[in-house]
Coordinates of C-alpha atoms and ligand atoms in Angstrom, one line a residue:
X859 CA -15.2 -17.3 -18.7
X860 CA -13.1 -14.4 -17.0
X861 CA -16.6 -12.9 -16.4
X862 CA -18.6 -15.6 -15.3
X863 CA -15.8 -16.3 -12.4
X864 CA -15.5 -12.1 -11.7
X865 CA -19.3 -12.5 -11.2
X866 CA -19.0 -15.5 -9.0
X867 CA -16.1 -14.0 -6.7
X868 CA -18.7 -11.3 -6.5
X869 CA -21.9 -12.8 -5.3
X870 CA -18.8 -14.8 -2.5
X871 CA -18.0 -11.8 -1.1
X872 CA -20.2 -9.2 -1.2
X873 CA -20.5 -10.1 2.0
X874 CA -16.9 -10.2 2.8
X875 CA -17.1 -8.4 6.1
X876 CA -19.5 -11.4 7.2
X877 CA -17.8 -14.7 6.3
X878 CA -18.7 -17.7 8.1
X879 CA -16.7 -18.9 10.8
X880 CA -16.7 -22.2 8.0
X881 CA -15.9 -20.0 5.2
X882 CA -13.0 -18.8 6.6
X883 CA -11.9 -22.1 7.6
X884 CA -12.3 -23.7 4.1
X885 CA -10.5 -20.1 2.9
X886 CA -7.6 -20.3 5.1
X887 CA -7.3 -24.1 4.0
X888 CA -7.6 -22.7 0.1
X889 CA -4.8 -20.6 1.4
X890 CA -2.6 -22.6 2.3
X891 CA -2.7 -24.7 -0.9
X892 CA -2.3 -21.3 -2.6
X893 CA 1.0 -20.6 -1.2
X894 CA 1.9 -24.0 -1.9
X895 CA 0.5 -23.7 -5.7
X896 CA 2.0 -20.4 -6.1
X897 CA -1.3 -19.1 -6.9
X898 CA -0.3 -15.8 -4.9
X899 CA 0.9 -12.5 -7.3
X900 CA 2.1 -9.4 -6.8
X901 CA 0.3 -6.6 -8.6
X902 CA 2.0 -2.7 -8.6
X903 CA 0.5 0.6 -8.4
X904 CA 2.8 3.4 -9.2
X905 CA 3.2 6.1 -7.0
X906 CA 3.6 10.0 -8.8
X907 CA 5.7 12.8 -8.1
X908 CA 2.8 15.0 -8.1
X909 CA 5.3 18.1 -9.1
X910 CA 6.8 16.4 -12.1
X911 CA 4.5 13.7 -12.7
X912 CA 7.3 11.3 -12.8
X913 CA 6.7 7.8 -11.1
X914 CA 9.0 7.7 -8.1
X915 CA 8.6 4.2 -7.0
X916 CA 5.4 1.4 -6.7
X917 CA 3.4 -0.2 -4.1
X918 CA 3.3 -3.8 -4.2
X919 CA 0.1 -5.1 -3.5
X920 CA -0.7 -8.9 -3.2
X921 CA -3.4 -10.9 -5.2
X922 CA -4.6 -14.3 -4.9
X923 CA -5.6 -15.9 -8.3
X924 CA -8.1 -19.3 -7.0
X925 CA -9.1 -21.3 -10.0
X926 CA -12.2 -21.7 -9.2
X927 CA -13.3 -18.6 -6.7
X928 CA -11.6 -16.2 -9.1
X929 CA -9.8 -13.0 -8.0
X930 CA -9.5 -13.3 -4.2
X931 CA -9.4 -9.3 -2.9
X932 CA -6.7 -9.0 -0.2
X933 CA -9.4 -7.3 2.0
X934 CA -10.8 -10.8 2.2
X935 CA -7.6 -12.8 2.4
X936 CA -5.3 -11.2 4.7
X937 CA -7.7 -11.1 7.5
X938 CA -8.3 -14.5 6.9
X939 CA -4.5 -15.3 6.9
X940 CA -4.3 -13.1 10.2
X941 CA -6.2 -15.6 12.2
X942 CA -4.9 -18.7 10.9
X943 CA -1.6 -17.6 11.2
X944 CA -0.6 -18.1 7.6
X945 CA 0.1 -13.8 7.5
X946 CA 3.6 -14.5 8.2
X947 CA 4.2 -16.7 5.3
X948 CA 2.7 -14.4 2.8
X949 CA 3.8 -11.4 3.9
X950 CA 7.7 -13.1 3.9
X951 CA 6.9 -14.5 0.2
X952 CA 5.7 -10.7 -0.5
X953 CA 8.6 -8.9 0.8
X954 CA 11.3 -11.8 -1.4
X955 CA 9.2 -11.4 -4.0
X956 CA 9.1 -7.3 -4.1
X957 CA 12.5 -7.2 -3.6
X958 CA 13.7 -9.7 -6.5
X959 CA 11.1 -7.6 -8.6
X960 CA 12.9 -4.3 -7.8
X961 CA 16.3 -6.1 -8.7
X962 CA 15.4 -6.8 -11.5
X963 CA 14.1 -3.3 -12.5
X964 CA 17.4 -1.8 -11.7
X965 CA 19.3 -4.4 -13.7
X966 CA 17.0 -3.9 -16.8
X967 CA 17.9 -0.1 -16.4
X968 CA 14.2 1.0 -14.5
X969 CA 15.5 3.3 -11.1
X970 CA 13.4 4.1 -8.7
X971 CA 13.2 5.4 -5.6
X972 CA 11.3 3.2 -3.4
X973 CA 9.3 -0.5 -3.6
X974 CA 6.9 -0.2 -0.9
X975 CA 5.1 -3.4 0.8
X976 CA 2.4 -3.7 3.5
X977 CA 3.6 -5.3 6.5
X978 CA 0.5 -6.6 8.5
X979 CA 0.3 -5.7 12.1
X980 CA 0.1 -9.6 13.0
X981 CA 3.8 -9.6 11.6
X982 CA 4.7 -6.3 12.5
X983 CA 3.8 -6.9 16.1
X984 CA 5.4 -10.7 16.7
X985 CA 8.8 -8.3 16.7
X986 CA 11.3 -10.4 14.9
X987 CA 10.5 -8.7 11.6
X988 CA 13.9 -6.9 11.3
X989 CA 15.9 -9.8 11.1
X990 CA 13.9 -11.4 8.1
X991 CA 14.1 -8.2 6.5
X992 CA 17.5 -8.5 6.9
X993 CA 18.0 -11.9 5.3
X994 CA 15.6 -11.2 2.8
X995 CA 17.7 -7.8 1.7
X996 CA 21.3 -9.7 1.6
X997 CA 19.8 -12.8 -0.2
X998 CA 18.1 -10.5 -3.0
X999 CA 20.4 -8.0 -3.1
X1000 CA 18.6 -5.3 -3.0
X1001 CA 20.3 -2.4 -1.0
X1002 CA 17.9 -1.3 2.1
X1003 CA 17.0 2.0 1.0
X1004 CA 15.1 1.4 -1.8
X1005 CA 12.8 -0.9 0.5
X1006 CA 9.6 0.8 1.9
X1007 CA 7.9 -0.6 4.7
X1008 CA 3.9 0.3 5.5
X1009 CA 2.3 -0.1 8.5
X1010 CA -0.7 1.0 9.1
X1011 CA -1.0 3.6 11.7
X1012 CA -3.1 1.4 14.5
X1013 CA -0.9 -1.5 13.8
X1014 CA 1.6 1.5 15.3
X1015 CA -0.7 2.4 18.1
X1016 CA -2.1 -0.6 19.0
X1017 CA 1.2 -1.1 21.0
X1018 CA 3.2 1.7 20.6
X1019 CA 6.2 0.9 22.5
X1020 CA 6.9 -2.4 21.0
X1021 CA 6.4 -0.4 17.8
X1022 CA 8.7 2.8 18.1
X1023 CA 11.0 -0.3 19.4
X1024 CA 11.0 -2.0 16.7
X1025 CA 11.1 1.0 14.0
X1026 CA 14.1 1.8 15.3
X1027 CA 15.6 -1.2 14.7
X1028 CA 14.0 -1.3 10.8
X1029 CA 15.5 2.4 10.2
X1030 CA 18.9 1.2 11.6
X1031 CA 19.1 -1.4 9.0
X1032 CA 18.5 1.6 6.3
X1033 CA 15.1 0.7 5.1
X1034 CA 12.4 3.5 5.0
X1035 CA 8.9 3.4 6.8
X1036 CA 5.7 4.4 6.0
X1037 CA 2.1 5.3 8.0
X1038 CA -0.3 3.5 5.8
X1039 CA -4.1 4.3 6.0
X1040 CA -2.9 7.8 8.3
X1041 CA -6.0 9.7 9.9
X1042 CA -8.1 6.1 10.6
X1043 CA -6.5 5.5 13.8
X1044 CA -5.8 8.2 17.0
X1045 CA -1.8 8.7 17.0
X1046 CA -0.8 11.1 19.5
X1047 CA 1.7 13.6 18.2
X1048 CA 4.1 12.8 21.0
X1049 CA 4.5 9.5 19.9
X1050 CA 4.5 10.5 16.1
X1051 CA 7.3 13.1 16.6
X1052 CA 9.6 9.9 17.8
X1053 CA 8.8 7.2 15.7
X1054 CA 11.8 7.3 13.1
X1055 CA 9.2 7.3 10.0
X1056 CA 9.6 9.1 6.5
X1057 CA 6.3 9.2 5.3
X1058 CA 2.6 9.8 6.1
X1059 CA 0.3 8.3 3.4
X1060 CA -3.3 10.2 4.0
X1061 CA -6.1 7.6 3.7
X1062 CA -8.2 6.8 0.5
X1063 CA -10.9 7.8 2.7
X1064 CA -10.1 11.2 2.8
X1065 CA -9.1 12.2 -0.4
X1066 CA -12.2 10.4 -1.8
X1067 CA -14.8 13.7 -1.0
X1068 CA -11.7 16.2 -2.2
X1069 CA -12.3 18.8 -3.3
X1070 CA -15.8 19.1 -2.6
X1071 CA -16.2 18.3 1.1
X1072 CA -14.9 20.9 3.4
X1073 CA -14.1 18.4 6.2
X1074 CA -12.2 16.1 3.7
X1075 CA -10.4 19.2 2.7
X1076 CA -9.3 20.5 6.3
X1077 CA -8.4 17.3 7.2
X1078 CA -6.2 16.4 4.3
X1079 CA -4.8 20.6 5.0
X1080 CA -4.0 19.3 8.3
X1081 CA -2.0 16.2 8.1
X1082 CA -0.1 17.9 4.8
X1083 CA 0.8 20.7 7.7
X1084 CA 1.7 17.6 10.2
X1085 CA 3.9 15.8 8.1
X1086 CA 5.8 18.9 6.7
X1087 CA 6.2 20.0 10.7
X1088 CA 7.7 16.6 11.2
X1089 CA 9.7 16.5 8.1
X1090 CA 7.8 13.5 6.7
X1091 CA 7.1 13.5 2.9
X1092 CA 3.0 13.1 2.2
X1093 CA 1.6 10.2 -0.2
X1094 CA -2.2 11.3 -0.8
X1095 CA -3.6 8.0 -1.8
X1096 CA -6.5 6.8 -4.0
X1097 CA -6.3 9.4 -6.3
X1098 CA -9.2 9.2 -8.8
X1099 CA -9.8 12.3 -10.4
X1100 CA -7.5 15.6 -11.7
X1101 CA -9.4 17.7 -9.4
X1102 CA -7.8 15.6 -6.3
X1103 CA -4.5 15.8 -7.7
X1104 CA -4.8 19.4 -8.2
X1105 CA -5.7 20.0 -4.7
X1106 CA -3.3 18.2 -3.3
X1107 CA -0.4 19.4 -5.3
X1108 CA -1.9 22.8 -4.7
X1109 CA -1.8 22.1 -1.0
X1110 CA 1.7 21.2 -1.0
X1111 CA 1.1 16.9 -1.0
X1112 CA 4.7 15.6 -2.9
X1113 CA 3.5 12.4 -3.9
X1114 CA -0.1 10.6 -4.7
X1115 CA -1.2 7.7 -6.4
X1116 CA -4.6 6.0 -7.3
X1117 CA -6.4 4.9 -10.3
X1118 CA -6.3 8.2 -12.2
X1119 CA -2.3 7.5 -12.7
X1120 CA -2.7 3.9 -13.3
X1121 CA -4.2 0.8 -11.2
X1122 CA -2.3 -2.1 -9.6
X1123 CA -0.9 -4.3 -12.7
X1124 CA 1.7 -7.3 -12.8
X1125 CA 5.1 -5.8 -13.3
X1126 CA 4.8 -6.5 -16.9
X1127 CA 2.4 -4.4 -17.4
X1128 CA 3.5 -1.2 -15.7
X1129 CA 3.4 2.1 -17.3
X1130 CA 6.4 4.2 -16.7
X1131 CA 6.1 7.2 -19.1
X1132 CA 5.4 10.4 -16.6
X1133 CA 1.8 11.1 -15.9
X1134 CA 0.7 14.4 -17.7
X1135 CA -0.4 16.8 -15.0
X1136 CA -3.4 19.1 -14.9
X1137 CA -2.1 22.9 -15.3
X1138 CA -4.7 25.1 -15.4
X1139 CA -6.9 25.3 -12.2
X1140 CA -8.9 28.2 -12.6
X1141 CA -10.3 25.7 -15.9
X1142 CA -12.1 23.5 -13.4
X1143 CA -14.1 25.9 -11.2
X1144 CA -15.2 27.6 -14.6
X1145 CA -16.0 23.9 -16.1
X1146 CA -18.2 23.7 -12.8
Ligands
C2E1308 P1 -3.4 -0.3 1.3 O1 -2.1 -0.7 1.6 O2 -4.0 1.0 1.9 O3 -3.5 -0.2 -0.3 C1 -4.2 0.6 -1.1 C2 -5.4 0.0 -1.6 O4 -6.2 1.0 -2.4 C3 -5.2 -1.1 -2.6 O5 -6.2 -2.1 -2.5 C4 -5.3 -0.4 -4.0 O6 -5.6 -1.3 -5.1 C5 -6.4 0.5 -3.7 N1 -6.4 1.7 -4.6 C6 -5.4 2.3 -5.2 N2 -5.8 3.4 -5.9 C7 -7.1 3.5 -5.7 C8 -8.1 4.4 -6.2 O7 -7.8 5.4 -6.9 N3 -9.4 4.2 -5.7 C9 -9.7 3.1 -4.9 N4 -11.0 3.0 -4.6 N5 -8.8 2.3 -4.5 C10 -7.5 2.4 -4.8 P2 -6.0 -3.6 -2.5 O8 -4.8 -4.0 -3.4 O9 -7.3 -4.3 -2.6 O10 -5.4 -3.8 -1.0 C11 -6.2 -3.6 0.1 C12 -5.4 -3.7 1.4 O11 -5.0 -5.0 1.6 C13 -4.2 -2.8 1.4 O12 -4.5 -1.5 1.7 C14 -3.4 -3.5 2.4 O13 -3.8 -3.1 3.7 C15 -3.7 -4.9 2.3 N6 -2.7 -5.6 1.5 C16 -2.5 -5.6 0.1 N7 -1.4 -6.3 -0.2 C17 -0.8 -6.7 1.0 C18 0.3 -7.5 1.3 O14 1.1 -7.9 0.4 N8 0.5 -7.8 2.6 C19 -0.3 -7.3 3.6 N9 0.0 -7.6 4.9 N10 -1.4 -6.5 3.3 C20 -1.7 -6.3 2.0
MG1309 MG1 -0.3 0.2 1.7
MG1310 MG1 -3.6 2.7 2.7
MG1311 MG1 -6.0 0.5 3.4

């Protein structure tokens, strides 16, 4: 049954980047039943120290369960809930929801560093962000530096001075910040070197031809140099292979995650033991 409905989200949205201007009505109506039905989740994907191997903290990423359309791919969704203005409402139950689940971590004895969420640039750029992140921190709990907030980096550049505006007012409550998806967008430096981030997290995109193709290579080289300059810690992420991980702990990357240290799972499921690391390098180019 589980198969048949994978196969039939499939054959939906193979074309996901076309949707029908109906589709994505009768979606964002879906939608808003969804939130209603609680049919939304939150999967995590743990994030590695890539020195120790230890999991440092997760990334929560959203999931929409339909009965009937099967697994719902947030690539799909969240555009969808951009338009129709539902974004605000998910990302708010997202950011409650990942902060309850890293309350309840701590109290069952689990510390980590960091719960990151996504914060889409809909939300991020409507500006009153930092006082729900407020509320949401003193009605959880949850003390504001374990909170992680990504936004990708054109949501940053798209305007930047509401942006740096309103990062400063995110850092000054004591959360962290994030550049999701860095290298896809055009940030100047100047602007990079004031925004009060802590973390540059080099897009999947990159690290996907490591550490075969040479441009993939220089360009990962160069925003490892960038962040360290600007005393950001690097996330390298969609890591898929020991060879990736290799070169980027080699190349002085902290922290990576992707599917070779685990995929997204419901909290339940989570695998906390360290990750064993690859040790010998010289063993891959002679396995070559
Ligand atoms: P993102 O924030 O850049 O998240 C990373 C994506 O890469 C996730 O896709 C994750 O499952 C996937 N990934 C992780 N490791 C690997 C790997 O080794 N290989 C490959 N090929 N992929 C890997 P996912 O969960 O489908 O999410 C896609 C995007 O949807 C996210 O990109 C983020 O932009 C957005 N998103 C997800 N959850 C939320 C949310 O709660 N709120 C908002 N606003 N956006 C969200
Ligand atoms: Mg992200
Ligand atoms: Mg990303
Ligand atoms: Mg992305």
């Amino acid at each position: 049954k589980a198969k048949h409905s994978g196969r039939q989200t499939y054959a939906f949205y193979t074309q996901e980047l076309t949707l029908q201007a109906r589709q994505r009505v009768e979606l964002g109506a879906a939608l808003r039943q969804a939130l209603e039905l609680g049919e939304l989740r939150l999967h995590y994907q743990p994030i590695i120290d890539l020195a120790s191997g230890r999991v440092l903290g997760v990334e929560s990423l959203v999931r929409w369960q339909h009965p009937g359309l099967g697994l719902v791919p947030p690539n799909v969704f969240i555009p969808v809930a951009e338009e129709s203005g539902l974004i605000a409402a998910i990302d708010s139950w997202v950011l409650a929801q990942a902060c309850r689940q890293m309350r309840a971590w701590q109290q069952a004895g689990i510390h980590l560093d960091f719960i990151a969420v996504n914060v889409s640039s809909r939300l991020f750029s409507r500006g009153e962000l930092d006082q729900y992140v407020k509320d949401v921190l003193e009605e959880t709990g949850l003390q504001p530096r374990y909170l992680e907030l990504e936004v990708t980096e054109s949501a940053v550049m798209d305007n930047p001075d509401n942006a740096q505006s309103l990062l400063h007012r995110l850092c000054s409550l004591g959360v962290r910040l994030s550049i999701d998806d860095f290298g896809t967008g055009y940030s100047s430096l100047l602007r990079l070197k004031n925004l009060p981030v802590h973390k540059l997290k080099i897009d999947q995109g990159f690290v996907a031809g490591l550490p075969e193709d040479d441009d993939d290579a220089a360009i990962t080289r160069a925003v490892i140099a960038l962040a360290h300059s600007l005393g950001l810690t690097v996330v390298a992420e969609g890591i898929e292979t020991p060879e990736q991980a290799i070169f980027l702990r080699r190349h002085g990357c902290g922290l990576g995650q992707g599917y070779w240290f685990g995929r997204p799972a419901p909290a339940e499921l989570l695998d906390w033991r360290p990750r064993p690391l690859p040790k010998v390098v010289y063993n891959l180019q002679q396995s070559r």
